[in-house]
Short mmCIF file of C-alpha atoms and ligand atoms in Angstrom, two decimals:
data_model
loop_
_atom_site.label_atom_id
_atom_site.label_comp_id
_atom_site.label_asym_id
_atom_site.label_seq_id
_atom_site.Cartn_x
_atom_site.Cartn_y
_atom_site.Cartn_z
CA UNK A 210 -40.71 -20.53 -50.27
CA UNK A 211 -37.03 -20.36 -49.39
CA UNK A 212 -35.93 -17.91 -46.72
CA UNK A 213 -32.20 -16.67 -47.04
CA UNK A 214 -30.89 -16.11 -43.59
CA UNK A 215 -28.04 -13.59 -43.28
CA UNK A 216 -26.28 -11.87 -40.37
CA UNK A 217 -24.36 -8.54 -40.61
CA UNK A 218 -21.13 -7.77 -38.77
CA UNK A 219 -20.00 -4.32 -38.19
CA UNK A 220 -17.90 -2.18 -35.88
CA UNK A 221 -19.03 1.39 -36.15
CA UNK A 222 -21.19 3.76 -38.19
CA UNK A 223 -23.12 1.16 -40.00
CA UNK A 224 -24.26 3.00 -43.05
CA UNK A 225 -23.82 -0.14 -45.11
CA UNK A 226 -25.62 -2.08 -42.53
CA UNK A 227 -28.49 0.22 -42.77
CA UNK A 228 -28.51 0.14 -46.58
CA UNK A 229 -28.47 -3.62 -46.54
CA UNK A 230 -31.29 -4.00 -44.03
CA UNK A 231 -33.56 -1.44 -45.83
CA UNK A 232 -33.09 -3.13 -49.22
CA UNK A 233 -33.10 -6.76 -48.14
CA UNK A 234 -34.69 -7.36 -44.72
CA UNK A 235 -38.03 -9.29 -44.92
CA UNK A 236 -38.29 -8.45 -48.61
CA UNK A 237 -39.07 -11.00 -51.34
CA UNK A 238 -37.23 -11.25 -54.60
CA UNK A 239 -37.31 -13.10 -57.85
CA UNK A 240 -34.20 -13.61 -59.87
CA UNK A 241 -34.30 -12.82 -63.58
CA UNK A 242 -31.54 -13.54 -66.03
CA UNK A 243 -30.06 -10.23 -66.87
CA UNK A 244 -28.91 -9.02 -70.31
CA UNK A 245 -26.12 -6.91 -68.82
CA UNK A 246 -28.28 -4.03 -68.09
CA UNK A 247 -26.50 -3.49 -64.76
CA UNK A 248 -23.52 -2.45 -66.62
CA UNK A 249 -25.19 0.79 -67.87
CA UNK A 250 -24.27 3.94 -66.20
CA UNK A 251 -26.54 4.17 -63.18
CA UNK A 252 -28.47 7.24 -62.16
CA UNK A 253 -25.91 7.81 -59.50
CA UNK A 254 -23.15 8.15 -62.11
CA UNK A 255 -21.40 4.98 -61.61
CA UNK A 256 -20.80 1.70 -63.32
CA UNK A 257 -21.47 -1.74 -61.88
CA UNK A 258 -19.95 -4.99 -63.00
CA UNK A 259 -20.20 -8.67 -61.85
CA UNK A 260 -23.93 -8.74 -61.27
CA UNK A 261 -25.24 -11.40 -63.65
CA UNK A 262 -28.86 -11.49 -62.41
CA UNK A 263 -31.23 -8.80 -61.67
CA UNK A 264 -33.58 -9.25 -58.80
CA UNK A 265 -37.11 -7.88 -58.91
CA UNK A 266 -38.47 -6.97 -55.48
CA UNK A 267 -42.02 -8.35 -55.28
CA UNK A 268 -44.80 -8.21 -52.90
CA UNK A 269 -45.28 -11.20 -50.48
CA UNK A 270 -48.63 -12.18 -52.08
CA UNK A 271 -47.02 -12.32 -55.53
CA UNK A 272 -44.06 -14.37 -54.09
CA UNK A 273 -46.51 -16.82 -52.73
CA UNK A 274 -48.38 -16.95 -56.13
CA UNK A 275 -45.42 -18.02 -58.25
CA UNK A 276 -45.47 -21.80 -58.81
CA UNK A 277 -41.83 -22.83 -58.84
CA UNK A 278 -42.07 -25.92 -60.94
CA UNK A 279 -44.38 -24.41 -63.50
CA UNK A 280 -42.23 -21.42 -63.83
CA UNK A 281 -39.06 -23.33 -64.34
CA UNK A 282 -40.64 -25.28 -67.18
CA UNK A 283 -41.85 -22.26 -68.81
CA UNK A 284 -38.60 -20.37 -68.68
CA UNK A 285 -35.24 -21.69 -67.62
CA UNK A 286 -34.19 -17.98 -66.80
CA UNK A 287 -36.46 -17.54 -64.04
CA UNK A 288 -35.89 -19.26 -60.66
CA UNK A 289 -37.97 -19.46 -57.58
CA UNK A 290 -38.70 -16.24 -55.49
CA UNK A 291 -37.03 -16.05 -52.04
CA UNK A 292 -37.32 -14.07 -48.92
CA UNK A 293 -34.29 -12.41 -47.23
CA UNK A 294 -34.25 -12.31 -43.43
CA UNK A 295 -31.50 -10.34 -41.55
CA UNK A 296 -31.43 -12.54 -38.38
CA UNK A 297 -28.68 -10.63 -36.47
CA UNK A 298 -26.67 -7.43 -36.56
CA UNK A 299 -23.56 -8.24 -34.56
CA UNK A 300 -21.04 -5.62 -33.35
CA UNK A 301 -17.56 -6.11 -31.66
CA UNK A 302 -18.15 -2.53 -30.17
CA UNK A 303 -20.60 -1.62 -27.59
CA UNK A 304 -20.84 1.99 -28.70
CA UNK A 305 -21.22 1.26 -32.50
CA UNK A 306 -23.84 3.56 -34.03
CA UNK A 307 -24.95 0.76 -36.18
CA UNK A 308 -26.61 -0.94 -33.20
CA UNK A 309 -29.01 1.99 -33.13
CA UNK A 310 -29.63 1.87 -36.79
CA UNK A 311 -30.33 -1.91 -36.63
CA UNK A 312 -32.66 -1.55 -33.69
CA UNK A 313 -34.63 1.24 -35.36
CA UNK A 314 -35.04 -1.02 -38.30
CA UNK A 315 -36.28 -3.89 -36.15
CA UNK A 316 -33.36 -6.26 -36.49
CA UNK A 317 -32.02 -8.15 -33.47
CA UNK A 318 -28.63 -6.99 -32.22
CA UNK A 319 -25.78 -8.51 -30.30
CA UNK A 320 -22.49 -7.32 -29.03
CA UNK A 321 -19.41 -9.58 -28.60
CA UNK A 322 -16.81 -7.33 -27.31
CA UNK A 323 -13.34 -7.88 -28.92
CA UNK A 324 -11.41 -5.79 -26.51
CA UNK A 325 -9.09 -7.62 -24.13
CA UNK A 326 -9.68 -11.01 -25.97
CA UNK A 327 -7.13 -12.95 -28.12
CA UNK A 328 -8.10 -12.95 -31.91
CA UNK A 329 -8.79 -16.71 -31.56
CA UNK A 330 -11.06 -16.47 -28.49
CA UNK A 331 -12.97 -13.70 -30.06
CA UNK A 332 -13.35 -15.40 -33.41
CA UNK A 333 -14.44 -18.77 -31.72
CA UNK A 334 -17.08 -16.77 -29.88
CA UNK A 335 -18.49 -15.13 -32.98
CA UNK A 336 -18.25 -18.41 -34.91
CA UNK A 337 -20.37 -20.20 -32.22
CA UNK A 338 -23.00 -17.50 -32.31
CA UNK A 339 -23.17 -17.49 -36.22
CA UNK A 340 -23.31 -21.31 -36.45
CA UNK A 341 -26.28 -21.39 -34.00
CA UNK A 342 -28.22 -19.09 -36.44
CA UNK A 343 -28.08 -21.51 -39.50
CA UNK A 344 -27.08 -18.78 -41.81
CA UNK A 345 -27.01 -18.90 -45.66
CA UNK A 346 -24.37 -16.12 -45.75
CA UNK A 347 -22.63 -13.86 -43.35
CA UNK A 348 -21.97 -10.20 -44.47
CA UNK A 349 -19.21 -8.07 -43.03
CA UNK A 350 -19.95 -4.36 -43.39
CA UNK A 351 -17.17 -2.18 -41.88
CA UNK A 352 -16.27 -5.01 -39.41
CA UNK A 353 -12.72 -3.79 -38.44
CA UNK A 354 -11.18 -7.10 -37.49
CA UNK A 355 -8.41 -9.17 -38.96
CA UNK A 356 -9.97 -12.58 -38.93
CA UNK A 357 -8.28 -15.82 -38.03
CA UNK A 358 -8.72 -19.30 -39.88
CA UNK A 359 -11.07 -20.09 -36.95
CA UNK A 360 -13.49 -17.81 -38.63
CA UNK A 361 -12.50 -17.87 -42.26
CA UNK A 362 -12.50 -21.76 -42.46
CA UNK A 363 -16.00 -22.07 -40.89
CA UNK A 364 -18.00 -19.04 -41.97
CA UNK A 365 -18.89 -18.26 -45.65
CA UNK A 366 -18.80 -14.57 -45.65
CA UNK A 367 -18.63 -11.46 -47.91
CA UNK A 368 -16.97 -8.12 -47.38
CA UNK A 369 -17.11 -4.81 -48.97
CA UNK A 370 -13.86 -2.79 -49.55
CA UNK A 371 -13.86 0.88 -50.82
CA UNK A 372 -11.38 0.49 -53.62
CA UNK A 373 -11.07 -1.43 -56.92
CA UNK A 374 -9.37 -4.37 -55.53
CA UNK A 375 -6.62 -5.86 -55.98
CA UNK A 376 -5.60 -2.19 -55.57
CA UNK A 377 -5.30 -0.32 -52.22
CA UNK A 378 -6.02 -3.22 -49.74
CA UNK A 379 -6.13 -2.32 -46.06
CA UNK A 380 -7.47 0.32 -43.89
CA UNK A 381 -6.83 3.38 -46.17
CA UNK A 382 -8.32 2.37 -49.36
CA UNK A 383 -10.25 5.56 -49.84
CA UNK A 384 -7.42 7.85 -49.11
CA UNK A 385 -4.93 5.83 -51.16
CA UNK A 386 -7.24 5.63 -54.23
CA UNK A 387 -8.11 9.38 -53.89
CA UNK A 388 -4.44 10.31 -53.95
CA UNK A 389 -3.31 7.91 -56.66
CA UNK A 390 -2.88 9.05 -60.26
CA UNK A 391 -5.71 6.70 -61.36
CA UNK A 392 -8.73 8.56 -63.17
CA UNK A 393 -11.17 6.07 -61.54
CA UNK A 394 -12.12 4.92 -58.12
CA UNK A 395 -14.37 2.27 -56.92
CA UNK A 396 -15.64 -0.44 -54.71
CA UNK A 397 -15.40 -4.25 -54.52
CA UNK A 398 -17.46 -6.84 -52.93
CA UNK A 399 -15.65 -10.18 -52.35
CA UNK A 400 -15.71 -13.49 -50.45
CA UNK A 401 -13.71 -13.34 -47.19
CA UNK A 402 -10.58 -15.46 -47.24
CA UNK A 403 -7.66 -15.95 -44.96
CA UNK A 404 -5.78 -13.14 -46.61
CA UNK A 405 -7.05 -9.53 -46.07
CA UNK A 406 -9.15 -8.13 -48.89
CA UNK A 407 -8.08 -10.94 -51.13
CA UNK A 408 -10.99 -13.37 -51.70
CA UNK A 409 -12.75 -14.04 -54.93
CA UNK A 410 -14.33 -10.80 -56.15
CA UNK A 411 -18.21 -10.86 -56.75
CA UNK A 412 -18.92 -7.41 -57.96
CA UNK A 413 -17.28 -4.04 -58.36
CA UNK A 414 -18.45 -0.49 -58.97
CA UNK A 415 -16.60 2.25 -60.58
CA UNK A 416 -16.80 6.15 -60.33
CA UNK A 417 -14.83 8.66 -62.44
CA UNK A 418 -12.48 11.03 -60.62
CA UNK A 419 -13.68 14.79 -60.74
CA UNK A 420 -11.01 17.43 -61.14
CA UNK A 421 -10.30 19.32 -57.87
CA UNK A 422 -12.86 17.30 -55.84
CA UNK A 423 -12.33 17.26 -52.12
CA UNK A 424 -11.53 13.96 -50.30
CA UNK A 425 -14.88 14.30 -48.39
CA UNK A 426 -16.90 14.60 -51.59
CA UNK A 427 -14.99 11.68 -53.20
CA UNK A 428 -15.65 9.65 -50.07
CA UNK A 429 -19.32 10.43 -50.06
CA UNK A 430 -19.60 9.26 -53.67
CA UNK A 431 -17.79 6.01 -52.70
CA UNK A 432 -20.23 5.51 -49.95
CA UNK A 433 -23.29 6.01 -52.18
CA UNK A 434 -21.77 3.45 -54.57
CA UNK A 435 -21.29 0.95 -51.71
CA UNK A 436 -24.88 1.29 -50.60
CA UNK A 437 -26.15 0.67 -54.17
CA UNK A 438 -23.66 -2.08 -54.91
CA UNK A 439 -23.63 -4.20 -51.71
CA UNK A 440 -27.34 -5.34 -51.67
CA UNK A 441 -27.15 -6.38 -55.24
CA UNK A 442 -23.95 -8.39 -54.61
CA UNK A 443 -25.48 -10.05 -51.54
CA UNK A 444 -28.47 -11.14 -53.73
CA UNK A 445 -26.06 -12.34 -56.45
CA UNK A 446 -24.06 -14.39 -53.90
CA UNK A 447 -27.21 -15.87 -52.27
CA UNK A 448 -28.45 -16.98 -55.65
CA UNK A 449 -25.01 -18.48 -56.51
CA UNK A 450 -24.81 -20.12 -53.08
CA UNK A 451 -28.18 -21.88 -53.44
CA UNK A 452 -27.22 -23.56 -56.78
C1 LIG B 701 -17.06 1.29 -45.64
O1 LIG B 701 -16.30 2.15 -46.52
C2 LIG B 701 -16.58 -0.23 -46.00
O2 LIG B 701 -16.10 -0.21 -47.36
C3 LIG B 701 -15.39 -0.49 -45.26
O3 LIG B 701 -15.67 0.19 -43.97
C4 LIG B 701 -16.58 1.33 -44.20
C5 LIG B 701 -17.71 1.04 -43.29
O4 LIG B 701 -18.67 2.17 -43.19
N1 LIG B 701 -15.07 -1.83 -45.11
P1 LIG B 701 -20.12 2.02 -42.55
O5 LIG B 701 -19.89 1.62 -41.10
O6 LIG B 701 -20.95 1.06 -43.32
O7 LIG B 701 -20.70 3.39 -42.66
#
């Protein structure tokens, strides 16, 4: 059975890191072709688009039981089961709370400090570490760095941004979408490219604005949506990458 190896890069709190580890790490999945059921309003009151497969989480013993070739012949819509392994949680800050979260969840951690290094030197060091891990995909989750081509040309990576891209790029996505005249806010998962918050979009989630809602409450709903959307988008991308 295939094991998909991912590393998660972060700089601070790490709530997305934790949601990703809890949902994906050492878990077994089987992709099933979806009839757009992800587009239904979720129990959390949001809408998710861009997810074309649903992934059923299965027990290890059932994953081992599925006969790939046989299954393929029976139904072209079912592919092989796979396991996800978070092989590293990497921070550029020594005091990032995410390090504690990752350790508590049994994931290996590493710090490569960015302070007092040039962007190029830092990126080269991170790339060397990631390349030694033989990853299927790198996941950025609150990794507060502008990346140089040294990183973007060598590492296939995803990022999550707390707005409906291409709107409200940059560090103030939540506040800008909150204060905008739009009636909806949202979250986007996209491939990392050389231009900030601009790579191909994989999936997006939407929440309606609520009249007189505080910024704190809006922000909390955005984060809940992120924690639901990101693991699904990672599975979607892993499935695409392996085609
Ligand atoms: C999230 O809002 C994410 O969209 C943005 O940075 C924040 C990270 O939060 N890129 P956390 O560290 O995952 O709690």
